[in-house]
Amino acid sequence: MPRVKRGVTARTAHKKVLQKAKGFRGRRKNVFRIANEAVMRAGQYAYRDRRDRKGEFRALWIARINAAAREHGMSYSVFMNGLKKAAVEVDRKVLADIAVLDKPAFSKFVERAKASLGA
């Protein structure tokens, strides 16, 4: 089996990692062994937080809908239950946007929810 010198491929691999470590502090940006660990950890955090962000946005939307519903004398859960019974299929993202930007339209949703609950 012929001899393989890895100089070129190793340098290429190291350069990729060091490029990703740009902006890190201390030896994490210029020492391959330390930079490699930092880049792998950063990748794990990025992967996890891409998923966590979805939950954070959902919590934000729920908080906004709850605040708007309480202005009309309803709690979030009662409001959402009323919408479900009225067969109104609007997701939380859109509802939160309407609650913030278009208060008259949101009050119509509240009326529909109250009507379906028989209140």
Short mmCIF file of C-alpha atoms in Angstrom, two decimals:
data_model
loop_
_atom_site.label_atom_id
_atom_site.label_comp_id
_atom_site.label_asym_id
_atom_site.label_seq_id
_atom_site.Cartn_x
_atom_site.Cartn_y
_atom_site.Cartn_z
CA MET A 1 0.00 0.00 0.00
CA PRO A 2 1.47 3.39 -0.95
CA ARG A 3 2.33 5.97 1.64
CA VAL A 4 -0.17 8.81 2.13
CA LYS A 5 1.00 12.18 3.34
CA ARG A 6 -1.90 14.05 4.90
CA GLY A 7 -0.47 17.58 4.92
CA VAL A 8 -2.88 19.06 2.39
CA THR A 9 -6.07 17.37 3.60
CA ALA A 10 -5.26 17.97 7.28
CA ARG A 11 -4.57 21.65 6.62
CA THR A 12 -7.86 21.96 4.70
CA ALA A 13 -9.81 20.35 7.53
CA HIS A 14 -8.11 22.53 10.13
CA LYS A 15 -8.76 25.67 8.11
CA LYS A 16 -12.48 24.85 7.94
CA VAL A 17 -12.68 24.54 11.72
CA LEU A 18 -10.59 27.67 12.37
CA GLN A 19 -12.76 29.64 9.94
CA LYS A 20 -15.85 28.65 11.95
CA ALA A 21 -14.05 29.69 15.17
CA LYS A 22 -13.46 33.25 13.95
CA GLY A 23 -14.61 35.73 16.56
CA PHE A 24 -14.04 33.37 19.49
CA ARG A 25 -11.80 34.65 22.31
CA GLY A 26 -8.29 33.54 23.21
CA ARG A 27 -6.90 30.24 21.97
CA ARG A 28 -10.38 29.09 20.98
CA LYS A 29 -9.91 30.96 17.70
CA ASN A 30 -6.39 29.92 16.65
CA VAL A 31 -5.40 26.60 18.26
CA PHE A 32 -7.00 23.77 16.33
CA ARG A 33 -7.51 21.33 19.18
CA ILE A 34 -9.24 23.91 21.38
CA ALA A 35 -11.07 25.55 18.47
CA ASN A 36 -12.41 22.17 17.36
CA GLU A 37 -14.01 21.56 20.76
CA ALA A 38 -15.44 25.09 20.82
CA VAL A 39 -16.89 24.76 17.30
CA MET A 40 -18.47 21.38 18.09
CA ARG A 41 -20.03 22.78 21.28
CA ALA A 42 -21.27 25.85 19.40
CA GLY A 43 -22.87 23.54 16.84
CA GLN A 44 -24.66 21.62 19.60
CA TYR A 45 -26.00 24.83 21.11
CA ALA A 46 -27.12 26.09 17.70
CA TYR A 47 -28.95 22.82 16.96
CA ARG A 48 -30.68 22.81 20.35
CA ASP A 49 -31.58 26.49 20.25
CA ARG A 50 -33.09 26.32 16.77
CA ARG A 51 -35.69 24.04 18.34
CA ASP A 52 -36.00 26.02 21.58
CA ARG A 53 -36.71 29.20 19.59
CA LYS A 54 -39.97 27.69 18.36
CA GLY A 55 -41.18 27.18 21.94
CA GLU A 56 -40.09 30.69 22.93
CA PHE A 57 -42.10 32.22 20.10
CA ARG A 58 -45.15 30.14 21.01
CA ALA A 59 -44.90 31.40 24.61
CA LEU A 60 -44.66 34.99 23.32
CA TRP A 61 -47.73 34.56 21.11
CA ILE A 62 -49.71 33.05 24.00
CA ALA A 63 -48.72 35.93 26.30
CA ARG A 64 -49.87 38.48 23.71
CA ILE A 65 -53.17 36.70 23.05
CA ASN A 66 -53.76 36.36 26.80
CA ALA A 67 -53.18 40.08 27.37
CA ALA A 68 -55.54 41.03 24.54
CA ALA A 69 -58.21 38.54 25.66
CA ARG A 70 -58.07 39.85 29.24
CA GLU A 71 -58.76 43.38 27.93
CA HIS A 72 -62.10 41.91 26.79
CA GLY A 73 -62.72 40.14 30.11
CA MET A 74 -61.68 36.60 29.07
CA SER A 75 -58.77 34.40 30.01
CA TYR A 76 -56.57 32.85 27.34
CA SER A 77 -57.86 29.32 27.89
CA VAL A 78 -61.53 30.34 27.78
CA PHE A 79 -60.89 32.41 24.65
CA MET A 80 -59.10 29.57 22.84
CA ASN A 81 -61.81 27.10 23.90
CA GLY A 82 -64.44 29.45 22.48
CA LEU A 83 -62.58 29.73 19.18
CA LYS A 84 -62.26 25.96 18.96
CA LYS A 85 -65.99 25.49 19.60
CA ALA A 86 -66.77 28.18 17.01
CA ALA A 87 -64.60 26.21 14.52
CA VAL A 88 -62.31 29.21 13.97
CA GLU A 89 -58.99 27.85 12.75
CA VAL A 90 -56.50 30.67 13.18
CA ASP A 91 -53.08 29.80 14.55
CA ARG A 92 -51.52 31.54 17.52
CA LYS A 93 -48.95 33.40 15.43
CA VAL A 94 -51.63 35.14 13.37
CA LEU A 95 -53.88 35.71 16.40
CA ALA A 96 -51.03 37.38 18.30
CA ASP A 97 -50.28 39.59 15.30
CA ILE A 98 -53.93 40.62 15.04
CA ALA A 99 -54.09 41.24 18.81
CA VAL A 100 -51.18 43.68 18.59
CA LEU A 101 -51.82 45.39 15.24
CA ASP A 102 -55.60 45.26 14.67
CA LYS A 103 -57.61 45.54 17.90
CA PRO A 104 -61.07 45.87 16.23
CA ALA A 105 -60.51 42.62 14.31
CA PHE A 106 -59.40 40.88 17.50
CA SER A 107 -62.57 42.04 19.26
CA LYS A 108 -64.58 40.29 16.53
CA PHE A 109 -62.73 37.06 17.36
CA VAL A 110 -63.62 37.60 21.03
CA GLU A 111 -67.30 38.09 20.11
CA ARG A 112 -67.26 34.83 18.10
CA ALA A 113 -65.66 33.00 21.02
CA LYS A 114 -68.19 34.39 23.53
CA ALA A 115 -71.10 33.51 21.22
CA SER A 116 -69.93 29.91 20.83
CA LEU A 117 -69.61 29.55 24.62
CA GLY A 118 -73.13 30.84 25.09
CA ALA A 119 -72.07 33.65 27.38
#
